[in-house]
XYZ file of C-alpha atoms in Angstrom:
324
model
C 0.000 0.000 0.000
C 1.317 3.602 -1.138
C 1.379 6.140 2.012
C 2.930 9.241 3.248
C 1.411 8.534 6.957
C 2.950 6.290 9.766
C -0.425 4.885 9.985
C 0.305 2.941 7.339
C 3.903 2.045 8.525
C 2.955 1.028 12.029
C 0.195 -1.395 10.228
C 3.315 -3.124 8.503
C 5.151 -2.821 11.371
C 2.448 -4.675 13.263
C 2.758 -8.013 11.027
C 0.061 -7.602 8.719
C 0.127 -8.938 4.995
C -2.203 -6.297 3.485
C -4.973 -4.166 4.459
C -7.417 -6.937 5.493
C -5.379 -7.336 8.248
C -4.734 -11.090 7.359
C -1.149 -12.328 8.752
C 2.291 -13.310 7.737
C 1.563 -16.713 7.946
C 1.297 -19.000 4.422
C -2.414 -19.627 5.356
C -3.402 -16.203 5.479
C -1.504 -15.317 2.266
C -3.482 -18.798 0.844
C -7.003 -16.999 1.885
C -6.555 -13.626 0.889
C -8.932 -12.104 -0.961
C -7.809 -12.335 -4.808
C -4.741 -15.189 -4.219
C -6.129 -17.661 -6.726
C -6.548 -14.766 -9.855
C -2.888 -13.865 -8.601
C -1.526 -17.396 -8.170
C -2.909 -18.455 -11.481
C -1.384 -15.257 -13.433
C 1.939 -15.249 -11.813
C 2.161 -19.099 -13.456
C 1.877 -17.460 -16.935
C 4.865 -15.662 -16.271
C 8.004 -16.634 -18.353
C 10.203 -18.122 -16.505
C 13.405 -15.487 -14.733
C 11.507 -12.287 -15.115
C 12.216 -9.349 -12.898
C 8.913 -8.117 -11.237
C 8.331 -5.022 -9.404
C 4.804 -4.833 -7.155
C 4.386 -1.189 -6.406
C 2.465 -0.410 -2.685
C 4.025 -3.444 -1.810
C 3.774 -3.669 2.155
C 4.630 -6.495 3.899
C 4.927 -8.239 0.221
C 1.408 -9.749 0.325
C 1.926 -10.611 -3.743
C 5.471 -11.465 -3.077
C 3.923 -14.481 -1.211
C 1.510 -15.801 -4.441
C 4.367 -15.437 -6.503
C 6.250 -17.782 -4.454
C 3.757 -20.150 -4.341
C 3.027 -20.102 -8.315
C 6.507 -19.924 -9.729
C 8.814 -22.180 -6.107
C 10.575 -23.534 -9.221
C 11.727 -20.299 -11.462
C 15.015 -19.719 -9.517
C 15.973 -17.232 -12.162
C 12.992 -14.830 -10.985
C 14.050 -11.786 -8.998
C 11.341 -9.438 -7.330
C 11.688 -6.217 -5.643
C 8.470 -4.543 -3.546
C 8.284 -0.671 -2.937
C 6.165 1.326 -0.503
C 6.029 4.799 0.436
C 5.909 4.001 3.761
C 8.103 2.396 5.985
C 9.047 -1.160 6.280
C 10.389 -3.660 8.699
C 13.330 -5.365 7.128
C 13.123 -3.937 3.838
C 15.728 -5.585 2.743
C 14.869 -9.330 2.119
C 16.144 -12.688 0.631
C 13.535 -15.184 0.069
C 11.121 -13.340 2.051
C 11.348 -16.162 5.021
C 11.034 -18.835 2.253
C 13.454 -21.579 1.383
C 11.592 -21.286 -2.234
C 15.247 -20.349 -4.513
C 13.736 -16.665 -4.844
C 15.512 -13.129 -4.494
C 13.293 -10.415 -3.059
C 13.920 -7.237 -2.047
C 11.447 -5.026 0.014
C 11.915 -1.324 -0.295
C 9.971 1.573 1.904
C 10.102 4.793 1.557
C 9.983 4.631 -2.211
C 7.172 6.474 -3.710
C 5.787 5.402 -6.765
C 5.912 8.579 -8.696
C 9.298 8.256 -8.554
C 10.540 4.917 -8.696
C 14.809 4.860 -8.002
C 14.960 2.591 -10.725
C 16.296 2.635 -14.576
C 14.686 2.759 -17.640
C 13.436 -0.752 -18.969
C 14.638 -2.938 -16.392
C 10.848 -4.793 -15.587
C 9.746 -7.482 -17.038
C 6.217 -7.139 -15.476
C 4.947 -4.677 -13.058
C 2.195 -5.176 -10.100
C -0.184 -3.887 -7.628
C -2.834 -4.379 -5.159
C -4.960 -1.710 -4.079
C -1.341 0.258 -4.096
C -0.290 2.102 -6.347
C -4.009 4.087 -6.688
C -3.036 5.919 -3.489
C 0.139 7.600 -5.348
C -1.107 10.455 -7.809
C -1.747 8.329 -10.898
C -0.958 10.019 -13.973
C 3.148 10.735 -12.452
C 2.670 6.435 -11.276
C 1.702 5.146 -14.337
C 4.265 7.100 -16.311
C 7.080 5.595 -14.238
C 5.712 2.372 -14.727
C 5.633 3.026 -18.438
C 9.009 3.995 -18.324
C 10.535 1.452 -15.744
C 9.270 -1.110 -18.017
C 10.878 -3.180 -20.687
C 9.433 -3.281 -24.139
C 6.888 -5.747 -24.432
C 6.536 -6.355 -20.576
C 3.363 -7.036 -18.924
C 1.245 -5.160 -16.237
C -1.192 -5.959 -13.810
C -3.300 -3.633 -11.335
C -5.850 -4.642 -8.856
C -7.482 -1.163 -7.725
C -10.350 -0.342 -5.498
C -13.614 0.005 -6.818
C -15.651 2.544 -5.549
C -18.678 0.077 -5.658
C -16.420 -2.507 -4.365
C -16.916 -5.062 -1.708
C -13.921 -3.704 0.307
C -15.093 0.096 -0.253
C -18.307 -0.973 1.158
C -16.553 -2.848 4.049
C -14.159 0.432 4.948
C -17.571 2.283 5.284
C -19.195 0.074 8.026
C -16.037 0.068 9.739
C -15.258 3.168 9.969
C -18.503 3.823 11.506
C -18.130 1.329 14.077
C -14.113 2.959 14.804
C -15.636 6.218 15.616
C -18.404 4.654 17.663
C -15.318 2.987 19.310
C -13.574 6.552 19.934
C -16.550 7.996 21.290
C -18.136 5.586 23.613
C -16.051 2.367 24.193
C -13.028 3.953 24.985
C -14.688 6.610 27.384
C -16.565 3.961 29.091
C -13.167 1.689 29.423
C -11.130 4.487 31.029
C -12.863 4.484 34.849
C -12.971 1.054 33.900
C -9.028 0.466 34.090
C -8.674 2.067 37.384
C -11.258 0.625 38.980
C -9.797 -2.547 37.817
C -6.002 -1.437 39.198
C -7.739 -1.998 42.543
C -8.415 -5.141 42.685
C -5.265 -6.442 44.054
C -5.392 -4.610 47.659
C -7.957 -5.218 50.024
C -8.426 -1.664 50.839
C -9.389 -1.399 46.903
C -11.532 -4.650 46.925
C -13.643 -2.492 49.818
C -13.533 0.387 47.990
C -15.108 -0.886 44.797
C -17.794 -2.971 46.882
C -18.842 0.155 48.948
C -19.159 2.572 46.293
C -21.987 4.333 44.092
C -19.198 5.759 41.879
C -17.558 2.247 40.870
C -21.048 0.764 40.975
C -22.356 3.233 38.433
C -18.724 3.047 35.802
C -19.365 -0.715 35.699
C -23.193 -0.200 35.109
C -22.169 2.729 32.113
C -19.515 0.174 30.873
C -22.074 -2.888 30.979
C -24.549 -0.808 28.971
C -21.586 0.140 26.522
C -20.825 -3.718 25.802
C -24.291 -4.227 25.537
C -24.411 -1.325 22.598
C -21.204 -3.442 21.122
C -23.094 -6.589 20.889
C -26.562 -5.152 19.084
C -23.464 -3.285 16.448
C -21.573 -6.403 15.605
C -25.262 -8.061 15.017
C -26.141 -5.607 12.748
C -22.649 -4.517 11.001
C -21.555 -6.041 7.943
C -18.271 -5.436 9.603
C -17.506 -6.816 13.234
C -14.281 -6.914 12.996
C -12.703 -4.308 14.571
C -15.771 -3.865 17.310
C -14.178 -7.434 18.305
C -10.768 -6.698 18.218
C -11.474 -3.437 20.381
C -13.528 -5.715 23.253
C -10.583 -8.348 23.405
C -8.219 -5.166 23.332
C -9.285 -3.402 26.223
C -10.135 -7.196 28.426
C -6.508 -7.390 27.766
C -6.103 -3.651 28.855
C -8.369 -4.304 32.343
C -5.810 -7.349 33.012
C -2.837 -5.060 32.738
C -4.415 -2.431 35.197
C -5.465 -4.979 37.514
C -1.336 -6.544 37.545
C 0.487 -3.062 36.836
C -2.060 -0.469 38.179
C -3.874 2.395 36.791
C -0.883 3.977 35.068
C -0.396 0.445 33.263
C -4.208 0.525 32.266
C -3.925 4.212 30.608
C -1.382 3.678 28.706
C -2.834 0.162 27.420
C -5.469 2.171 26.192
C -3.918 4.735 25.318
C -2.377 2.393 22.323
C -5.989 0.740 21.511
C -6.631 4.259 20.743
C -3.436 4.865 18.504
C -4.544 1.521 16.566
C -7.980 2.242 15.950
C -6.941 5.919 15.380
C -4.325 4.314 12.496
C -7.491 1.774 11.120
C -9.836 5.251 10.670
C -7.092 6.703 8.862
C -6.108 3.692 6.420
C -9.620 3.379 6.242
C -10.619 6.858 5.254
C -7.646 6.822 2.537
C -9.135 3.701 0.789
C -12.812 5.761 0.766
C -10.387 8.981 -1.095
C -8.634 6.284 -3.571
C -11.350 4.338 -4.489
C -12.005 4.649 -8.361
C -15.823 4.792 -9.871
C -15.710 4.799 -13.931
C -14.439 7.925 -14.637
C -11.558 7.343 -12.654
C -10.538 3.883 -14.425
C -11.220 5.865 -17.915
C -8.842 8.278 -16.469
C -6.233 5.160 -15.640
C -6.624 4.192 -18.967
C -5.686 7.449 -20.755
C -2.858 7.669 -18.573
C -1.405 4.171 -19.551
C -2.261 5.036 -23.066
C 0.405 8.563 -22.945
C 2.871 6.207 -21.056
C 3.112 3.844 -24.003
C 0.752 0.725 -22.366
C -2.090 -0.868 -24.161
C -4.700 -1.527 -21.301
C -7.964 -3.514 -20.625
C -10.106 -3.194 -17.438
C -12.762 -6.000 -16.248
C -14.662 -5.645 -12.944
C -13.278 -8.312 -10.759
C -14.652 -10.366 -7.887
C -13.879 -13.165 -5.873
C -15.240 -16.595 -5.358
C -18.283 -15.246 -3.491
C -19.210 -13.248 -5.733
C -18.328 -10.186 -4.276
C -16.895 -7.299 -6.570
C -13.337 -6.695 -5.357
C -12.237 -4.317 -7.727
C -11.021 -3.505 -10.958
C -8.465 -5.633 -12.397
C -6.133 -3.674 -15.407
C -3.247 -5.647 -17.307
C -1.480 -3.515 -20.199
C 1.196 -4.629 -22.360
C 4.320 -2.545 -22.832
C 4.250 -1.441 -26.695
């Protein structure tokens, strides 16, 4: 994913593959929305090509590739992001498959620190649409070699994932407005638990009584949103975020418990963020006509389908373009 923001970074930083939030581990690369359209192009590829996948992340498409082409050990692979990346220098990418991968951050994709014609195919998903497209596109023109192939998964803006960031970025503000609030008394009553002067305390009360009763009838709120939100997710995560943050009060005291939540906040801060930059980048028609002007000027022949996934869903829209 393209970004200027440490939002982004920290994501990557975190562990996660792509935006979905799906993992490092080869499962999660296996179920990732779109693996089996990239698996099954990567194995058309000829075999020792040099691919770059712009807004690459964590190298979510780095991981298909290896499992489509484990015995191409001519086939090189470099992944650029504008944000920040953990080891972004990389052999193999953790994988004893004979490839060499490099992961670069901090490269942005309107200006790619690369030479002219050295790509045999370029990549992207839902990347390089959050770089300004027309300065992209020409780079990728430009970066790559006569007769090489491109392919683009971008964000639809009547996409299943667009439609997705919407509902969940409803439920992260709910989240910053009333869960968090409610949690705060929370945590210190719960840093009292382990004195028996506390225990008292939070027996004898009307004050603790009535921050557990607000922060029951908060949860209860939570449950009736993840019945009726096509996207839980994050309403779970927060819950199981801040149980953990109640544990650490109750062991390390109310200091502990602020600043606990004080980072649920930062990561559901970050998830608004990333989630209100895929609403800006998502492309309706006019945009993919745009896309496909630009690629014209920078010497590609495109064609754009709609794309969705096994489900049925509509993921996005798919563009490969041939290098004239």
């Amino acid at each position: 994913m393209m970004a200027n923001d440490n939002h982004w970074a920290r994501l990557w930083a975190n562990g996660a593959s792509d935006s979905f939030g799906h993992g490092l581990d080869e499962r999660s690369a296996q179920d990732a929305p779109m693996a089996a359209r990239w698996r099954a192009w990567f194995s058309n590829l000829p075999d020792g090509c040099e691919v770059l996948d712009i807004g690459t992340g964590n190298g979510a498409l780095l991981r298909h590739l290896l499992a489509a082409r484990t015995q191409d050990p001519g086939l090189r692979f470099v992944g650029v992001d504008a944000a920040a990346l953990p080891d972004a220098s990389n052999e193999g990418a953790g994988s004893a498959a004979p490839v060499r991968a490099r992961l670069l951050g901090g490269v942005r994709a309107e200006s790619l620190p690369f030479g002219d014609n050295c790509f045999d195919v370029v990549v992207s998903q839902f990347g390089i649409e959050y770089a300004t497209l027309p300065a992209a596109l020409s780079e990728v023109g430009r970066v790559l070699r006569s007769g090489g192939t491109v392919a683009l998964l971008m964000h639809h803006r009547g996409g299943r994932p667009v439609s997705l960031a919407r509902a969940e970025r409803h439920q992260a503000q709910w989240l910053l407005s009333a869960l968090l609030p409610a949690a705060a008394p929370m945590a210190e009553a719960m840093s009292k638990i382990g004195t028996e002067s506390g225990r008292r305390e939070l027996a004898d009360s009307a004050h603790w009584s009535a921050v557990r009763a607000t922060y029951d009838r908060v949860l209860a709120d939570a449950g009736r949103r993840m019945n009726e939100t096509m996207a839980p997710d994050l309403l779970v995560d927060a819950q199981n975020w801040v149980a953990q943050a109640f544990q650490r009060a109750a062991q390390g005291g109310a200091g502990a418990g602020r600043q606990a939540l004080a980072n649920i906040e930062q990561l559901i801060l970050d998830q608004d963020r990333r989630l209100e930059d895929l609403l800006q980048r998502a492309l309706d028609e006019d945009a993919i006509r745009s896309v496909v002007a630009s690629m014209n000027d920078s010497g590609l022949k495109p064609g754009v389908v709609e794309t969705a996934e096994d489900r049925g869903y509509l993921m996005g829209w798919w563009v490969e373009a041939t290098r004239i």
